[in-house]
PDB file of C-alpha atoms in Angstrom:
ATOM      1  CA  MET E  22      13.150 -21.057 -15.558  1.00  0.00           C
ATOM      2  CA  ASP E  23      16.163 -21.070 -13.280  1.00  0.00           C
ATOM      3  CA  LEU E  24      15.787 -23.573 -10.450  1.00  0.00           C
ATOM      4  CA  ASP E  25      17.879 -21.561  -7.983  1.00  0.00           C
ATOM      5  CA  TYR E  26      16.199 -19.774  -5.102  1.00  0.00           C
ATOM      6  CA  GLY E  27      13.980 -22.755  -4.314  1.00  0.00           C
ATOM      7  CA  ASP E  28      13.061 -21.420  -0.867  1.00  0.00           C
ATOM      8  CA  TYR E  29      11.741 -18.237  -2.437  1.00  0.00           C
ATOM      9  CA  ARG E  30       9.835 -20.108  -5.143  1.00  0.00           C
ATOM     10  CA  THR E  31       8.270 -22.408  -2.559  1.00  0.00           C
ATOM     11  CA  ALA E  32       7.283 -19.469  -0.346  1.00  0.00           C
ATOM     12  CA  LEU E  33       5.547 -17.697  -3.239  1.00  0.00           C
ATOM     13  CA  GLN E  34       3.800 -20.919  -4.231  1.00  0.00           C
ATOM     14  CA  ARG E  35       2.451 -21.275  -0.685  1.00  0.00           C
ATOM     15  CA  LEU E  36       0.486 -18.048  -1.151  1.00  0.00           C
ATOM     16  CA  ASP E  37      -1.786 -19.780  -3.664  1.00  0.00           C
ATOM     17  CA  THR E  38      -1.127 -23.416  -4.432  1.00  0.00           C
ATOM     18  CA  SER E  39      -3.644 -23.379  -7.302  1.00  0.00           C
ATOM     19  CA  ARG E  40      -1.367 -21.092  -9.340  1.00  0.00           C
ATOM     20  CA  ASP E  41       1.768 -22.291 -11.106  1.00  0.00           C
ATOM     21  CA  GLN E  42       5.152 -20.535 -11.191  1.00  0.00           C
ATOM     22  CA  PHE E  43       4.372 -18.855 -14.515  1.00  0.00           C
ATOM     23  CA  GLN E  44       1.208 -17.293 -13.090  1.00  0.00           C
ATOM     24  CA  LEU E  45       3.045 -16.244  -9.934  1.00  0.00           C
ATOM     25  CA  GLN E  46       5.720 -14.514 -11.974  1.00  0.00           C
ATOM     26  CA  PHE E  47       3.460 -12.643 -14.348  1.00  0.00           C
ATOM     27  CA  ASP E  48       0.552 -11.815 -12.044  1.00  0.00           C
ATOM     28  CA  PRO E  49       2.153 -10.948  -8.683  1.00  0.00           C
ATOM     29  CA  LEU E  50      -0.581  -8.426  -7.842  1.00  0.00           C
ATOM     30  CA  HIS E  51      -3.250 -11.127  -7.846  1.00  0.00           C
ATOM     31  CA  ARG E  52      -5.454 -11.079  -4.742  1.00  0.00           C
ATOM     32  CA  ASP E  53      -3.693 -14.185  -3.434  1.00  0.00           C
ATOM     33  CA  GLY E  54      -0.273 -13.292  -4.808  1.00  0.00           C
ATOM     34  CA  GLY E  55       2.721 -11.512  -3.423  1.00  0.00           C
ATOM     35  CA  VAL E  56       6.228 -10.364  -4.151  1.00  0.00           C
ATOM     36  CA  LEU E  57       9.529 -10.964  -2.443  1.00  0.00           C
ATOM     37  CA  SER E  58      10.488  -7.873  -0.492  1.00  0.00           C
ATOM     38  CA  HIS E  59      12.734  -6.506   2.250  1.00  0.00           C
ATOM     39  CA  GLN E  60      15.751  -8.796   2.896  1.00  0.00           C
ATOM     40  CA  SER E  61      14.598 -11.347   0.294  1.00  0.00           C
ATOM     41  CA  ALA E  62      14.472  -8.704  -2.430  1.00  0.00           C
ATOM     42  CA  ALA E  63      17.818  -7.303  -1.246  1.00  0.00           C
ATOM     43  CA  HIS E  64      19.315 -10.779  -1.584  1.00  0.00           C
ATOM     44  CA  LEU E  65      18.048 -11.025  -5.159  1.00  0.00           C
ATOM     45  CA  TRP E  66      19.541  -7.583  -5.833  1.00  0.00           C
ATOM     46  CA  GLY E  67      22.890  -9.107  -4.838  1.00  0.00           C
ATOM     47  CA  ALA E  68      23.238  -8.123  -1.182  1.00  0.00           C
ATOM     48  CA  VAL E  69      24.254 -11.413   0.376  1.00  0.00           C
ATOM     49  CA  ASP E  70      25.510 -10.146   3.746  1.00  0.00           C
ATOM     50  CA  LEU E  71      22.155  -9.132   5.221  1.00  0.00           C
ATOM     51  CA  PRO E  72      20.278 -11.284   7.757  1.00  0.00           C
ATOM     52  CA  TRP E  73      18.521 -14.212   6.106  1.00  0.00           C
ATOM     53  CA  GLY E  74      14.766 -14.576   6.076  1.00  0.00           C
ATOM     54  CA  ILE E  75      11.916 -14.912   3.642  1.00  0.00           C
ATOM     55  CA  HIS E  76       9.928 -11.686   3.362  1.00  0.00           C
ATOM     56  CA  ILE E  77       6.905 -11.344   1.104  1.00  0.00           C
ATOM     57  CA  THR E  78       4.646  -8.335   0.618  1.00  0.00           C
ATOM     58  CA  VAL E  79       1.022  -9.318   0.053  1.00  0.00           C
ATOM     59  CA  PRO E  80      -2.086  -7.222  -0.690  1.00  0.00           C
ATOM     60  CA  ARG E  81      -4.093  -8.585   2.218  1.00  0.00           C
ATOM     61  CA  ARG E  82      -3.099  -9.771   5.678  1.00  0.00           C
ATOM     62  CA  ARG E  83      -1.717 -13.298   5.641  1.00  0.00           C
ATOM     63  CA  ARG E  84       0.139 -15.546   8.049  1.00  0.00           C
ATOM     64  CA  LEU E  85       2.409 -18.250   6.761  1.00  0.00           C
ATOM     65  CA  LYS E  86       4.654 -20.261   9.030  1.00  0.00           C
ATOM     66  CA  GLY E  87       8.322 -19.482   8.421  1.00  0.00           C
ATOM     67  CA  ILE E  88       7.607 -16.436   6.251  1.00  0.00           C
ATOM     68  CA  THR E  89       7.497 -12.808   7.314  1.00  0.00           C
ATOM     69  CA  THR E  90       4.577 -11.205   5.503  1.00  0.00           C
ATOM     70  CA  HIS E  91       4.124  -7.479   5.041  1.00  0.00           C
ATOM     71  CA  THR E  92       0.779  -6.067   3.960  1.00  0.00           C
ATOM     72  CA  ALA E  93       0.756  -3.369   1.283  1.00  0.00           C
ATOM     73  CA  ARG E  94      -0.970  -2.745  -2.016  1.00  0.00           C
ATOM     74  CA  LEU E  95       1.927  -2.377  -4.395  1.00  0.00           C
ATOM     75  CA  GLU E  96       1.669  -0.764  -7.800  1.00  0.00           C
ATOM     76  CA  PRO E  97       3.107  -2.403 -10.936  1.00  0.00           C
ATOM     77  CA  SER E  98       5.830   0.277 -10.950  1.00  0.00           C
ATOM     78  CA  GLN E  99       7.068  -1.034  -7.570  1.00  0.00           C
ATOM     79  CA  ILE E 100       7.615  -4.576  -8.862  1.00  0.00           C
ATOM     80  CA  THR E 101      10.156  -6.150 -11.159  1.00  0.00           C
ATOM     81  CA  ILE E 102      11.255  -9.676 -12.071  1.00  0.00           C
ATOM     82  CA  ARG E 103      14.697 -11.011 -11.131  1.00  0.00           C
ATOM     83  CA  GLU E 104      15.770 -14.603 -11.535  1.00  0.00           C
ATOM     84  CA  GLY E 105      12.219 -15.352 -12.663  1.00  0.00           C
ATOM     85  CA  LEU E 106      10.761 -14.137  -9.368  1.00  0.00           C
ATOM     86  CA  PRO E 107       8.546 -11.130  -8.663  1.00  0.00           C
ATOM     87  CA  ILE E 108      10.368  -8.775  -6.297  1.00  0.00           C
ATOM     88  CA  THR E 109      10.208  -5.159  -5.251  1.00  0.00           C
ATOM     89  CA  THR E 110      12.197  -2.664  -7.298  1.00  0.00           C
ATOM     90  CA  ILE E 111      15.500  -1.388  -5.993  1.00  0.00           C
ATOM     91  CA  GLU E 112      13.744   1.802  -4.899  1.00  0.00           C
ATOM     92  CA  GLN E 113      10.935   0.011  -3.073  1.00  0.00           C
ATOM     93  CA  THR E 114      13.382  -2.407  -1.473  1.00  0.00           C
ATOM     94  CA  THR E 115      15.333   0.568  -0.135  1.00  0.00           C
ATOM     95  CA  ILE E 116      12.172   2.190   1.221  1.00  0.00           C
ATOM     96  CA  ASP E 117      11.195  -1.093   2.871  1.00  0.00           C
ATOM     97  CA  LEU E 118      14.615  -1.583   4.452  1.00  0.00           C
ATOM     98  CA  GLY E 119      14.647   2.059   5.566  1.00  0.00           C
ATOM     99  CA  SER E 120      11.402   1.624   7.466  1.00  0.00           C
ATOM    100  CA  TRP E 121      12.078  -1.890   8.755  1.00  0.00           C
ATOM    101  CA  PRO E 122      13.249  -1.944  12.388  1.00  0.00           C
ATOM    102  CA  ARG E 123      16.707  -3.319  11.689  1.00  0.00           C
ATOM    103  CA  ASP E 124      19.818  -1.854  13.143  1.00  0.00           C
ATOM    104  CA  ASP E 125      21.512   0.891  11.185  1.00  0.00           C
ATOM    105  CA  GLU E 126      24.545  -1.257  10.384  1.00  0.00           C
ATOM    106  CA  HIS E 127      22.478  -3.630   8.223  1.00  0.00           C
ATOM    107  CA  ARG E 128      20.864  -0.714   6.402  1.00  0.00           C
ATOM    108  CA  SER E 129      24.353   0.686   5.915  1.00  0.00           C
ATOM    109  CA  ARG E 130      25.473  -2.577   4.295  1.00  0.00           C
ATOM    110  CA  TRP E 131      22.527  -2.291   1.924  1.00  0.00           C
ATOM    111  CA  ALA E 132      23.392   1.318   1.095  1.00  0.00           C
ATOM    112  CA  GLU E 133      27.029   0.407   0.530  1.00  0.00           C
ATOM    113  CA  HIS E 134      25.975  -2.421  -1.785  1.00  0.00           C
ATOM    114  CA  CYS E 135      23.688  -0.102  -3.791  1.00  0.00           C
ATOM    115  CA  LEU E 136      26.427   2.503  -4.168  1.00  0.00           C
ATOM    116  CA  GLY E 137      29.124  -0.046  -4.968  1.00  0.00           C
ATOM    117  CA  GLU E 138      27.046  -1.759  -7.640  1.00  0.00           C
ATOM    118  CA  GLY E 139      25.806   1.521  -9.111  1.00  0.00           C
ATOM    119  CA  LEU E 140      22.190   0.644  -8.314  1.00  0.00           C
ATOM    120  CA  LEU E 141      21.445   3.971  -6.604  1.00  0.00           C
ATOM    121  CA  THR E 142      23.191   7.284  -6.067  1.00  0.00           C
ATOM    122  CA  HIS E 143      23.897   8.823  -2.678  1.00  0.00           C
ATOM    123  CA  GLU E 144      21.150  11.384  -3.321  1.00  0.00           C
ATOM    124  CA  GLN E 145      18.635   8.652  -4.164  1.00  0.00           C
ATOM    125  CA  LEU E 146      19.535   6.770  -0.979  1.00  0.00           C
ATOM    126  CA  VAL E 147      19.023   9.886   1.137  1.00  0.00           C
ATOM    127  CA  GLU E 148      15.585  10.405  -0.405  1.00  0.00           C
ATOM    128  CA  LEU E 149      14.490   6.760  -0.232  1.00  0.00           C
ATOM    129  CA  LEU E 150      15.743   6.063   3.292  1.00  0.00           C
ATOM    130  CA  GLY E 151      13.843   9.036   4.672  1.00  0.00           C
ATOM    131  CA  ASP E 152      14.193   9.524   8.421  1.00  0.00           C
ATOM    132  CA  THR E 153      16.774   6.738   8.700  1.00  0.00           C
ATOM    133  CA  ALA E 154      19.158   8.206   6.076  1.00  0.00           C
ATOM    134  CA  ASP E 155      21.447  10.060   8.513  1.00  0.00           C
ATOM    135  CA  ARG E 156      21.790   7.063  10.847  1.00  0.00           C
ATOM    136  CA  THR E 157      22.272   4.670   7.925  1.00  0.00           C
ATOM    137  CA  LEU E 158      24.715   6.638   5.817  1.00  0.00           C
ATOM    138  CA  CYS E 159      26.937   7.738   8.715  1.00  0.00           C
ATOM    139  CA  TRP E 160      28.362   4.181   8.777  1.00  0.00           C
ATOM    140  CA  LEU E 161      29.777   4.625   5.275  1.00  0.00           C
ATOM    141  CA  ASP E 162      33.341   5.845   4.816  1.00  0.00           C
TER     142      ASP E 162
END
């Protein structure tokens, strides 16, 4: 297992200290588990110029100091593994960033990254960003 992304690994471990990294990786939908999402997932998808912060989506309301938690019951199809860490898929990350109250410029950086890396098409971004698509994509050249 790659030892990079220690802050993310530590944050996931804090959700349930009785589970080891292997269990966290392969059972992220566990009642006390979670997945990296929002800006954290975007970072693992390669977008390094978004605001920093640890964001985890969990199935039940949780509060952890220094971690932004989002409550949602994710499906297995909304989760993938990158760098040995459970994170939201590119599609779910885009939906999350589209609904997150960040300014349009940061969403635009995400969209530009997805297009530039061939992760999503313009049409997919429009669909996934929903109501924020026009405001987000107008920043692109």
